[in-house]
Coordinates of C-alpha atoms in Angstrom, one line a residue:
Chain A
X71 CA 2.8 80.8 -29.8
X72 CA 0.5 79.1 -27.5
X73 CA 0.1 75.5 -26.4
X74 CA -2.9 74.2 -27.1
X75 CA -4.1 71.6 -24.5
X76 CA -7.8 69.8 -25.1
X77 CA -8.9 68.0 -22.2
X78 CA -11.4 65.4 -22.9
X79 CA -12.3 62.1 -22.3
X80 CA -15.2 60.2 -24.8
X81 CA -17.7 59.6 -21.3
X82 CA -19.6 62.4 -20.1
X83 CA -19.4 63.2 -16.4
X84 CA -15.8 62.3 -16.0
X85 CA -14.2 65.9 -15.1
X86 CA -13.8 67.4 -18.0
X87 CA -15.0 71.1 -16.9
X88 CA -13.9 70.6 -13.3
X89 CA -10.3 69.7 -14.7
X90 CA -10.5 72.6 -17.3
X91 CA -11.3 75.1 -15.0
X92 CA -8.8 73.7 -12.3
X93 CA -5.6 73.5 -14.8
X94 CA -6.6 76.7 -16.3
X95 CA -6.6 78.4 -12.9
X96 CA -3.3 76.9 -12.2
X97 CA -1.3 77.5 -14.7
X98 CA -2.6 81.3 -14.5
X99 CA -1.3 81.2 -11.0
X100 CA 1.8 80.2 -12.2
X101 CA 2.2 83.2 -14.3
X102 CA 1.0 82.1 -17.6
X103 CA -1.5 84.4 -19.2
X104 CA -4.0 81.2 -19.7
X105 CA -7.5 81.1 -22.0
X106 CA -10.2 78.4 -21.5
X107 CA -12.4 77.6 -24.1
X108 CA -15.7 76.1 -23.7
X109 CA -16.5 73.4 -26.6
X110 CA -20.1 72.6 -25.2
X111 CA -22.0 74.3 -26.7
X112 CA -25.6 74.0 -26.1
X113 CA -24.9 72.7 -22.4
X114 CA -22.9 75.5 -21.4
X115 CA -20.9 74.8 -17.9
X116 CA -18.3 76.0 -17.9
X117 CA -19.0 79.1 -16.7
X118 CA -21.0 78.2 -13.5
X119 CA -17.8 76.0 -12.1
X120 CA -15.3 79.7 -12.9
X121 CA -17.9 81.9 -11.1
X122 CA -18.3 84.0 -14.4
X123 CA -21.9 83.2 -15.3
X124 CA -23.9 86.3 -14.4
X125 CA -20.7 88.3 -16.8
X126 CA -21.5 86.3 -20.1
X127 CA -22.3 88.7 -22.7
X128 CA -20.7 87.2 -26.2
X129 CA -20.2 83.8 -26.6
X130 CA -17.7 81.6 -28.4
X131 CA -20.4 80.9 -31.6
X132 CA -20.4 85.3 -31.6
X133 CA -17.2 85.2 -31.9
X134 CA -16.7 82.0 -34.9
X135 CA -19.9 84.2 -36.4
X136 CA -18.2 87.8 -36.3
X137 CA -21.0 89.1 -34.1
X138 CA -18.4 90.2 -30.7
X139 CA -14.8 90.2 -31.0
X140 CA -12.7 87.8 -29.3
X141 CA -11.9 91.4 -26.6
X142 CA -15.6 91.3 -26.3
X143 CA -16.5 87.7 -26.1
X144 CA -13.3 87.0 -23.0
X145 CA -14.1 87.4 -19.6
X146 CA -11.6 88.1 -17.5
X147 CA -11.3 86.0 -13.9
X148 CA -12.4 87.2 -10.8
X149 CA -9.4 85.6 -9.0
X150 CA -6.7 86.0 -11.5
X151 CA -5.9 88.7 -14.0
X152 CA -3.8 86.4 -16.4
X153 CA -6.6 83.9 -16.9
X154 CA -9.5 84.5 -19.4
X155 CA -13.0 82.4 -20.2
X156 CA -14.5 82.0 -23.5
X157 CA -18.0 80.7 -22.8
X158 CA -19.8 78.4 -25.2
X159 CA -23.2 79.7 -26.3
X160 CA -26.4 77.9 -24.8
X161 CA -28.9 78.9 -27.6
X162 CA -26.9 77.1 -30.5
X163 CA -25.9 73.8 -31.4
X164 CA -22.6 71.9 -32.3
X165 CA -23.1 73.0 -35.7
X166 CA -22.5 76.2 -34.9
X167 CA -19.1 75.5 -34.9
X168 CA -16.6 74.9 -38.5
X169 CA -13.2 74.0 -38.5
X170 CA -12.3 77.4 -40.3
X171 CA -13.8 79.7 -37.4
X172 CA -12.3 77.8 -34.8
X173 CA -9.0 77.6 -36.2
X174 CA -9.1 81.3 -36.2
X175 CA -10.3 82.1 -33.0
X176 CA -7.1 79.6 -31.5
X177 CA -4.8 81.7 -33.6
X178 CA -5.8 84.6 -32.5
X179 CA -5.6 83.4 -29.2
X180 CA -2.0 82.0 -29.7
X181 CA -0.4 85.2 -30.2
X182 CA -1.7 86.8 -26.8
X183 CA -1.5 84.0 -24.6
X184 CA 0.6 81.1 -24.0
X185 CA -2.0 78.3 -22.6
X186 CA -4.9 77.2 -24.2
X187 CA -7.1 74.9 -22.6
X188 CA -10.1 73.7 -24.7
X189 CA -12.7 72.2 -22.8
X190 CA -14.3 69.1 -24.8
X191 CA -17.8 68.2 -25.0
X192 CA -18.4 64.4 -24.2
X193 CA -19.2 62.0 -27.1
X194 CA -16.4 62.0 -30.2
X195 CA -19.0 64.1 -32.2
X196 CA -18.0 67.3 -34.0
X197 CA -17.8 69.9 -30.7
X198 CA -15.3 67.2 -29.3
X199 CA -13.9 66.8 -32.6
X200 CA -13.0 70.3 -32.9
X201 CA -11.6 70.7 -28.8
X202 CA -8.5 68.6 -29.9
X203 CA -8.8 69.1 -34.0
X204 CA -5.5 71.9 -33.2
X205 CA -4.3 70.6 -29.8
X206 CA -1.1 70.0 -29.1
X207 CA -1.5 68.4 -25.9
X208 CA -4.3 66.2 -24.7
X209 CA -5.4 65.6 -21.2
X210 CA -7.5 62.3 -21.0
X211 CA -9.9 62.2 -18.1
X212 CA -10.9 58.9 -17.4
X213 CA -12.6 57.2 -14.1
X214 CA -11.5 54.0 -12.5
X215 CA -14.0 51.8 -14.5
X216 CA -13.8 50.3 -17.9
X217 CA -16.2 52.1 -19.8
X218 CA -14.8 55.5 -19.4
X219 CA -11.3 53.6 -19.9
X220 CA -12.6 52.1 -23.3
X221 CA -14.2 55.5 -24.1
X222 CA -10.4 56.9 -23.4
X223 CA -9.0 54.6 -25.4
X224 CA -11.4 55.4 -28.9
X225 CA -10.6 59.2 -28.0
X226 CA -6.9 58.6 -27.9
X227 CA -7.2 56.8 -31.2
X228 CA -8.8 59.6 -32.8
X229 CA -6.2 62.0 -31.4
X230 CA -3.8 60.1 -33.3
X231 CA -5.7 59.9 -36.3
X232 CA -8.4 62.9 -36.7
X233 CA -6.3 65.9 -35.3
X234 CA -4.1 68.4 -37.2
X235 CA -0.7 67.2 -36.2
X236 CA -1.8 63.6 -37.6
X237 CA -3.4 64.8 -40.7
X238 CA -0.5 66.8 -41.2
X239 CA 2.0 64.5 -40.4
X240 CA 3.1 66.2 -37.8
X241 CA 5.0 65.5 -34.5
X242 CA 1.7 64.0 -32.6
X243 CA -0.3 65.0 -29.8
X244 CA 1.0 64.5 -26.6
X245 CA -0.9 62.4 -24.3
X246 CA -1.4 62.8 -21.0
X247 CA -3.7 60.7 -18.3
X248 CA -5.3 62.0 -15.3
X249 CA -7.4 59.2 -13.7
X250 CA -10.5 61.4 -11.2
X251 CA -12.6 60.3 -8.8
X252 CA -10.0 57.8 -7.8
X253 CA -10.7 56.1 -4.4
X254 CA -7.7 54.0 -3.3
X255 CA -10.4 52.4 -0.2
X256 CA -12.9 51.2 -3.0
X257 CA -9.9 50.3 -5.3
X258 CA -8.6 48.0 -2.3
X259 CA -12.1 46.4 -2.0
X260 CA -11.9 45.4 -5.6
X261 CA -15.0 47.7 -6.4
X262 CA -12.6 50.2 -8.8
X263 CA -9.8 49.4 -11.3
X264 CA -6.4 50.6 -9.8
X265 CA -4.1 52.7 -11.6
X266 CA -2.2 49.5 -12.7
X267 CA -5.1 48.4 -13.9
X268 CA -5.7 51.2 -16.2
X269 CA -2.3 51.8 -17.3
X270 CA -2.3 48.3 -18.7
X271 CA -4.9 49.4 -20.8
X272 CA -3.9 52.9 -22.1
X273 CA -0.2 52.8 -21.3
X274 CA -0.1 56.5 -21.2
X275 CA 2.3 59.0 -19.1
X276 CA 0.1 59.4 -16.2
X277 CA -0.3 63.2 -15.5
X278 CA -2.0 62.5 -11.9
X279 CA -4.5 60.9 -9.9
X280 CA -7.4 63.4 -8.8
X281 CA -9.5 61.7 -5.6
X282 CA -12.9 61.3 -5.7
X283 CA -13.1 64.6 -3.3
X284 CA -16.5 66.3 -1.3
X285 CA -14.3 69.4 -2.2
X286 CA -15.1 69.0 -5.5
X287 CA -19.1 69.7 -5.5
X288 CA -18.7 72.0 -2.9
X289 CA -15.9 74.1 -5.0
X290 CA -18.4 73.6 -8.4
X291 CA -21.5 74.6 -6.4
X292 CA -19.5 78.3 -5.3
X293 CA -18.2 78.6 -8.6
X294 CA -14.6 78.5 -7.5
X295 CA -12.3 76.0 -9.1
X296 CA -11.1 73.8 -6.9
X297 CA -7.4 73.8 -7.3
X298 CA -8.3 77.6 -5.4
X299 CA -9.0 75.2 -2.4
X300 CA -5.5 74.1 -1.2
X301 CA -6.7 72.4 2.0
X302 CA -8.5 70.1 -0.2
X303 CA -6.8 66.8 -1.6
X304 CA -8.3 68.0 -4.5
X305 CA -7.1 70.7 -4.9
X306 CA -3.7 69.9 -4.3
X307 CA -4.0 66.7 -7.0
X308 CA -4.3 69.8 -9.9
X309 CA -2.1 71.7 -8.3
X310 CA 0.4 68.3 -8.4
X311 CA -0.2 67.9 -12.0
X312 CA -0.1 71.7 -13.4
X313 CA 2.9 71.5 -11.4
X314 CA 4.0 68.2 -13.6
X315 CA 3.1 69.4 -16.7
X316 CA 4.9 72.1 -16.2
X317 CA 8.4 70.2 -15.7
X318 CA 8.5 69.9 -11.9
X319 CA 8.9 66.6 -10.5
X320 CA 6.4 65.6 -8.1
X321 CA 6.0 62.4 -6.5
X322 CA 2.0 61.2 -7.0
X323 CA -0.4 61.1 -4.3
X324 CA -3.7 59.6 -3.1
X325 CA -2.9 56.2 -4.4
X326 CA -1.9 54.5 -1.3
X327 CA -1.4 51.2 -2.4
X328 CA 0.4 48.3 -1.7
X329 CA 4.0 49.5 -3.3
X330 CA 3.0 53.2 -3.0
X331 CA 5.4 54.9 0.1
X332 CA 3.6 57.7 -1.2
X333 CA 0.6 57.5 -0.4
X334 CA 1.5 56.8 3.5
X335 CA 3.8 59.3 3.3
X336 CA 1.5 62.2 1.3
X337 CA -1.6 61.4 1.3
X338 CA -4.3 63.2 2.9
X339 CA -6.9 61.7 5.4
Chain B
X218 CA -40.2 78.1 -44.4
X219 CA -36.5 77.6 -45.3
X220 CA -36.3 76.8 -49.0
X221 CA -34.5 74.3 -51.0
X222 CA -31.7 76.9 -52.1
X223 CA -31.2 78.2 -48.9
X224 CA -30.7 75.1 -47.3
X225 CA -29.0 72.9 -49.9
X226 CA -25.4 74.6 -49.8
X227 CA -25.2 73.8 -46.3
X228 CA -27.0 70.6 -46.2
X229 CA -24.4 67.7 -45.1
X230 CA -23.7 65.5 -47.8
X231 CA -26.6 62.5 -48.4
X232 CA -23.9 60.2 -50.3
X233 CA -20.7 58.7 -50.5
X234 CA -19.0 56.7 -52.7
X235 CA -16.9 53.7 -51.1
X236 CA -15.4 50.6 -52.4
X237 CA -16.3 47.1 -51.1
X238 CA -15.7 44.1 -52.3
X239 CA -17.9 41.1 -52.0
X240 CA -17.8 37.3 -52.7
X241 CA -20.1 36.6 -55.3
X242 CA -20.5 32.7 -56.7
X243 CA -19.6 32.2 -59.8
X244 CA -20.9 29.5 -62.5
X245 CA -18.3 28.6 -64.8
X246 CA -19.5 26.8 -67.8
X247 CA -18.3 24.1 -69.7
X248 CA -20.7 23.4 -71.6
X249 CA -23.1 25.3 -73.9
X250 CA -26.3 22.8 -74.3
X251 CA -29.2 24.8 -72.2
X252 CA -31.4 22.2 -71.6
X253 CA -28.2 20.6 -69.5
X254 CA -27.2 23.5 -68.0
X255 CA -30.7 24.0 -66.8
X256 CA -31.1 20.3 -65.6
X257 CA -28.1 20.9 -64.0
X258 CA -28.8 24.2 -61.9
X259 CA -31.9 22.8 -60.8
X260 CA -30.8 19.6 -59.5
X261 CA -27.6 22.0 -57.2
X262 CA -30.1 24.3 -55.8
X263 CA -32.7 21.6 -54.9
X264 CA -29.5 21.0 -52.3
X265 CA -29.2 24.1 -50.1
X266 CA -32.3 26.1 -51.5
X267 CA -32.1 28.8 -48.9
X268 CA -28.6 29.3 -49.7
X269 CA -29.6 30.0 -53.7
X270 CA -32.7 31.7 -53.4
X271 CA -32.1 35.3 -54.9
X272 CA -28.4 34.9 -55.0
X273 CA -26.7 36.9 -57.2
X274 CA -24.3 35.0 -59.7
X275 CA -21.5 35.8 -62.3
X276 CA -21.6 33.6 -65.0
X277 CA -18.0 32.8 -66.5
X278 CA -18.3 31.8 -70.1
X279 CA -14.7 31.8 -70.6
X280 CA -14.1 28.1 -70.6
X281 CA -16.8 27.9 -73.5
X282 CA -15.0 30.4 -75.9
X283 CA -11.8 28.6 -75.0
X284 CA -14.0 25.4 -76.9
X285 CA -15.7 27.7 -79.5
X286 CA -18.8 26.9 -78.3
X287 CA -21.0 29.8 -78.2
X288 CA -24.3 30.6 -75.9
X289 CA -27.1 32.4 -76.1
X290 CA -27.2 34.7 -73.1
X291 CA -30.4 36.2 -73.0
X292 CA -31.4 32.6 -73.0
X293 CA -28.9 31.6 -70.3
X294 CA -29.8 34.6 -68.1
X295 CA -33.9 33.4 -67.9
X296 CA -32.7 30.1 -67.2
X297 CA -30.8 31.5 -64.2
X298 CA -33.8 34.1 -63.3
X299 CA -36.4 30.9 -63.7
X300 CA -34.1 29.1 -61.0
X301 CA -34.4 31.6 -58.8
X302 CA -30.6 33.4 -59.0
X303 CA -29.8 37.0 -60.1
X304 CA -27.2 37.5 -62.5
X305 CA -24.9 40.2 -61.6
X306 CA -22.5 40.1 -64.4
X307 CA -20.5 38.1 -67.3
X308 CA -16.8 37.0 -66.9
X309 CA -15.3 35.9 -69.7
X310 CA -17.5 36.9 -72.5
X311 CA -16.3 37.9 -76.1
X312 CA -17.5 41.3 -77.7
X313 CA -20.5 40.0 -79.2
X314 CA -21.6 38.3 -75.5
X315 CA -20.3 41.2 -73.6
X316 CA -22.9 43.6 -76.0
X317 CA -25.5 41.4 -75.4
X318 CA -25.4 41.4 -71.3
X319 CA -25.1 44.9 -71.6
X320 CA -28.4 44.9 -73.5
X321 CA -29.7 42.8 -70.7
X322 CA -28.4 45.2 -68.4
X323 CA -25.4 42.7 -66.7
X324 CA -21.9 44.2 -66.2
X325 CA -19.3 43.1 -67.7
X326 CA -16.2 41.7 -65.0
X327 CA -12.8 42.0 -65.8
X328 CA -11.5 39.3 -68.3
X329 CA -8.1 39.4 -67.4
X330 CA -8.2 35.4 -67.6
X331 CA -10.0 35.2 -71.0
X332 CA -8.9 35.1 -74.6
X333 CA -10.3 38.3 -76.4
X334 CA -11.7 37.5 -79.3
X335 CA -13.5 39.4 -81.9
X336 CA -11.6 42.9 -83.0
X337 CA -8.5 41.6 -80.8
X338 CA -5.7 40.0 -83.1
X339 CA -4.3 37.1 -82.1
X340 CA -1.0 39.1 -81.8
X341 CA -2.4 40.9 -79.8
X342 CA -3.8 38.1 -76.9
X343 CA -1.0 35.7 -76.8
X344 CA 1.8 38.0 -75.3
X345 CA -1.1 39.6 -72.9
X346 CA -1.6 36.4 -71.6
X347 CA 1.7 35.7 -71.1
X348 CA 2.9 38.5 -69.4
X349 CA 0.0 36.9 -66.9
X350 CA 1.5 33.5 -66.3
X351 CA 4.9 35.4 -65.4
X352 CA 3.3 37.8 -62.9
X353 CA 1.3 35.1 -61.4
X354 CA 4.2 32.9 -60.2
X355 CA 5.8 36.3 -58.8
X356 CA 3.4 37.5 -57.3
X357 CA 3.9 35.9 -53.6
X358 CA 7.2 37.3 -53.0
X359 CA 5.5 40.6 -54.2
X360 CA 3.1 40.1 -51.7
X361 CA 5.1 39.8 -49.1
X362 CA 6.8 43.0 -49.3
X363 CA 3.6 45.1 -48.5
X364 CA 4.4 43.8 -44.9
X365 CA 2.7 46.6 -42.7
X366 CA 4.7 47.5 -39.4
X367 CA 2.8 49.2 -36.7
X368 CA 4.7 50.9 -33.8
X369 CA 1.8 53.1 -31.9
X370 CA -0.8 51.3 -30.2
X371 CA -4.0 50.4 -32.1
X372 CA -6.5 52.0 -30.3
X373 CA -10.4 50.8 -29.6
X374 CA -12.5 52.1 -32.6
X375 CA -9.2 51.8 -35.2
X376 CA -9.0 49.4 -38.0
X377 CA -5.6 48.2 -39.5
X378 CA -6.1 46.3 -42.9
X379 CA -2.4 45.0 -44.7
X380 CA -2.7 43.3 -47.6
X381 CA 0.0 41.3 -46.9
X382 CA 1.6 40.8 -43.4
X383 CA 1.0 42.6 -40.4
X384 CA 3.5 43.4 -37.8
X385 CA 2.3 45.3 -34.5
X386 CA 5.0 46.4 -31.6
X387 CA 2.3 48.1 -29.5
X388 CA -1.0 47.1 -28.0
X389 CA -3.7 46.3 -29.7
X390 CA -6.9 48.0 -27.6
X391 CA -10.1 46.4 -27.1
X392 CA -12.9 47.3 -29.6
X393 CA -9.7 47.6 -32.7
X394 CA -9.9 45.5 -35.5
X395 CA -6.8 44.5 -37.5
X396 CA -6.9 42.6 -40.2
X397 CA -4.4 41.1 -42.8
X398 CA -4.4 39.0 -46.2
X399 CA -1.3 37.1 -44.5
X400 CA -0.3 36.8 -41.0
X401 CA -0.2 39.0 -37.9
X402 CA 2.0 39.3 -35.7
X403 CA 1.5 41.3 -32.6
X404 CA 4.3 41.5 -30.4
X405 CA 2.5 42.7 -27.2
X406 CA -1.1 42.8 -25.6
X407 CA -4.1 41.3 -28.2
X408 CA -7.0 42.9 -27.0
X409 CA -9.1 43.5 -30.3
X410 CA -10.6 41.8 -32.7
X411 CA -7.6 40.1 -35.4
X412 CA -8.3 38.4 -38.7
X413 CA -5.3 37.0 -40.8
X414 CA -6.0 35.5 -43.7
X415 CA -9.0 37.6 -45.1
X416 CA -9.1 36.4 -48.1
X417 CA -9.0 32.9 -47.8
X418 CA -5.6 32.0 -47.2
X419 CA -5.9 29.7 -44.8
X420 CA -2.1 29.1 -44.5
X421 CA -2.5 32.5 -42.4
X422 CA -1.3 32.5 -38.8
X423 CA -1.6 34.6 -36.0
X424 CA 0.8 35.6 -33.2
X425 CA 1.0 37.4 -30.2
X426 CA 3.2 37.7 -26.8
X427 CA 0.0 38.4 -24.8
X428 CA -3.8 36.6 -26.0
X429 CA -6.7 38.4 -24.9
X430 CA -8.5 38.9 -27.9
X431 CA -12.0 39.4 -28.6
X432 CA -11.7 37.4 -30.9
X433 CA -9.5 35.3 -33.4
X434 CA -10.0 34.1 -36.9
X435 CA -7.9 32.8 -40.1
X436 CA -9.8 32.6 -43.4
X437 CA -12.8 33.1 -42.0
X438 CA -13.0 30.3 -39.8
X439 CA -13.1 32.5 -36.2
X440 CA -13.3 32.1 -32.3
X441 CA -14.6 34.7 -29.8
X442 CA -13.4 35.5 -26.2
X443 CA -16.0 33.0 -24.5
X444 CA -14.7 30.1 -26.4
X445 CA -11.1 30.9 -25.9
X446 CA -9.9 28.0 -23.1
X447 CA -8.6 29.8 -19.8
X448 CA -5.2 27.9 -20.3
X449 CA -4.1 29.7 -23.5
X450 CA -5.7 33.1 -22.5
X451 CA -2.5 35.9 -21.3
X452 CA 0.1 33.9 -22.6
X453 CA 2.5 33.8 -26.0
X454 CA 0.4 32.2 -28.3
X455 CA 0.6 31.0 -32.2
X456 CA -2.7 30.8 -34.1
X457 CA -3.0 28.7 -37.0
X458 CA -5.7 26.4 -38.4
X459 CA -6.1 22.9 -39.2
X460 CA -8.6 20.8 -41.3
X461 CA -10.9 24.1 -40.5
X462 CA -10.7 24.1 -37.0
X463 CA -8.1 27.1 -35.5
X464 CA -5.4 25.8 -33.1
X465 CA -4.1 27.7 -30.5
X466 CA -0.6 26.4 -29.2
X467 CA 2.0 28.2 -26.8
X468 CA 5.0 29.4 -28.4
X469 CA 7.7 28.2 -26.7

């Protein structure tokens, strides 16, 4: 059986797809045959930020709809063999989607591969409703500021309350928190919340802090995702927390605070 | 052109059927002469006019068949149209009444407080209402074993209702609303919005390890954020109200 990880957020423009595409990539590196799923459908993305846009044939709403089958529909990755992209469709809507069609297409999925990552549209409408519907892990992308931490917060109430595992009493969702475009300099000048500051809030298991990174529009731009880009801080903050999820202990980087060794010790220029 | 039955099936649904409950005043009679009652009304809602105008009112006629006096209630329901309130429904009534509203289209409210007259025996009412009385005394320690205990944070955008106490271990987020028909008790960060005492008890307190509420009210009588003074705010607090103002002391 697969794991099923969502990553969303509530707030658009967080780093939803650029996390998605990075985790996805990494946990494929690490040897796990790995399928990413594009929820947004209508605004497709994903695609441009894995490189596989000119390859879309069948789409994910093909797929719910019986047009392609799921063989059809998966493109393979043009760095890595044990990684696969579902895209969304750009014609369609939300609607597109039902509960029954993508319940099937994720158990397909689980018997072939052993990650699922499920790329949520922003909002807590029905394409982000159905992302995390079957997770079983949830990876909240929020920014140093307090609307994407309140938007965080009503998405990690729902994933307690909308999803399978709650509905079905279940054991629930685990939560994980990866806080992106962090800047520890702007966080110092009291322009950003610090990661205290948005634990206090969510008190979640923090998963990793992503820096706000030049190698991230650069690697989204070429199509490559940017945990490929191990010079970059960025890059090596995915490859940290694929690393963490996956058990390994890791001390975190690129927040250089006050009590943080780490950050003098780790952290990149 | 899509048409109707090609679109219906998949239509999302247009309705849904919820329960609310509302406060509705109530005029309890004592008296059956018309002329009074109407002298009366008029004289109350020459006082806060606004407040009347359009109001919709349960009559409670319960006291009068208590006395045997009976009332005419298409008569009593123009004298309540003429002043300017809506009848919304009869309390009390006996068969006879009760038909009669429902001719005149007014529900009929539950009469769980009055005798039953008519085809009801006398038998038949006395143990009823005494099995009431019994209940009635009871029913506080009943209450307070519907305590509600909360262990996973309360998240922005949740909503917590106990009908009796409410016990919370974890945070409370900004933008959740829990509410309770007794008190609340959150032992950790209050972030939300938290109501004790819903329904009007106003014996209802409030406590927290860790005030930062959006805002605070018991019994309807509330404070928001702004007002909160700075000296209270992140601190161990007990909420609880006096002479209708709420009073917000450390707990030490």
């Amino acid at each position: 059986m697969a794991r099923i990880i969502v990553v969303t957020s509530g707030k658009g423009g967080v780093g939803k797809t650029t996390t998605s595409a990075a985790i996805a990539m990494g946990l494929a590196k690490k040897g796990h045959k790995t399928a990413v799923i594009d929820f947004d459908v209508g605004l497709r993305n994903l695609d441009l930020i894995m490189g596989c846009e000119r390859r879309v044939v069948y789409d994910f709403v093909n797929v719910i709809n019986g047009e392609a089958s799921l063989n059809q529909a998966l493109i393979r990755d043009k760095h890595c063999d044990l990684l696969y992209i579902l895209p969304a469709s750009q014609t369609r809507d939300k609607d597109a989607l039902s509960q029954e069609g993508v319940g099937k297409i994720l158990e397909d999925l689980s018997k072939d591969f052993q990650y699922i990552v499920c790329d949520s549209p922003a909002g807590i409408e029905k394409g982000a409703h159905l992302a995390m519907y079957f997770a079983d892990d949830a990876f909240v992308v929020t920014n140093p500021e307090v609307s994407s931490v309140r938007d965080s917060d009503r998405m990690l109430g729902l994933l307690s309350s909308k999803s399978r595992r709650a509905e079905q009493n279940e054991e629930p969702i685990k939560e994980y928190l990866l806080l992106s475009r962090y800047s520890p300099d702007r966080v110092k000048l009291g322009e950003m919340l610090s990661v205290d500051d948005v634990q206090e809030i969510l008190s979640l298991h923090l998963l990793g802090v992503i820096p706000e990174s030049k190698s991230v529009l650069n690697a989204s731009n070429s199509g490559t995702p940017v945990i490929l880009d191990e010079k970059s801080d960025a890059g090596q903050a995915y490859a940290d927390i694929v690393a963490r999820y996956l058990g390994e202990e890791k001390p975190h980087r690129f927040i250089e605070e006050k009590k943080g060794l780490f950050g003098k010790l780790f952290g990149g220029k | 052109m899509p048409t109707d039955f090609q679109t219906t099936p998949h239509a999302a649904p247009v309705m849904e059927f919820k329960s609310s409950s509302f406060s509705v005043p109530v005029l309890v009679l004592s008296g059956n002469d018309l002329a009074v009652i109407d002298q009366q009304l008029q004289k109350k809602i020459q006082l806060a006019p606004e407040f009347f105008k359009h109001s919709p009112i349960v009559f409670d006629v319960q006291d009068l068949n208590k006395q045997n006096l009976d009332i005419d209630i298409a008569e009593l329901t123009g004298i309540l149209y003429k002043v300017g309130l809506l009848p919304i429904g009869i309390r009390g009534g006996n068969e006879q009444q009760n038909n009669k509203a429902l001719e005149l289209l007014i529900p009929i409210y539950s009469q769980h407080h009055s005798i039953a007259l008519g085809n009801f025996s006398k038998d038949h009412t006395k143990p009823e209402k005494l099995k009431q009385k019994v209940p009635l005394t009871e029913a506080e320690p009943n209450r307070e074993s519907t305590t509600m205990l909360i262990t996973q944070p309360v998240r922005s955008g949740q909503r917590i209702y106990s009908t009796g106490d409410l016990i919370i271990l974890a945070q409370v987020s900004a933008g959740a609303e829990i509410l309770a028909e007794g008190n609340i008790h959150v032992y950790n960060t209050l972030r939300g919005r938290v109501l004790a005492g819903v329904l009007g008890n106003t014996e209802a307190r409030i406590f927290c390890s860790d005030l930062q509420a959006e805002l605070i009210s018991i019994a309807g009588n509330y404070k928001i954020s702004e007002d909160l003074n700075e000296s209270i705010r992140n601190k161990p607090v007990q909420v609880y109200l006096q002479e209708h103002t709420l009073i917000i002391k450390d707990i030490v």
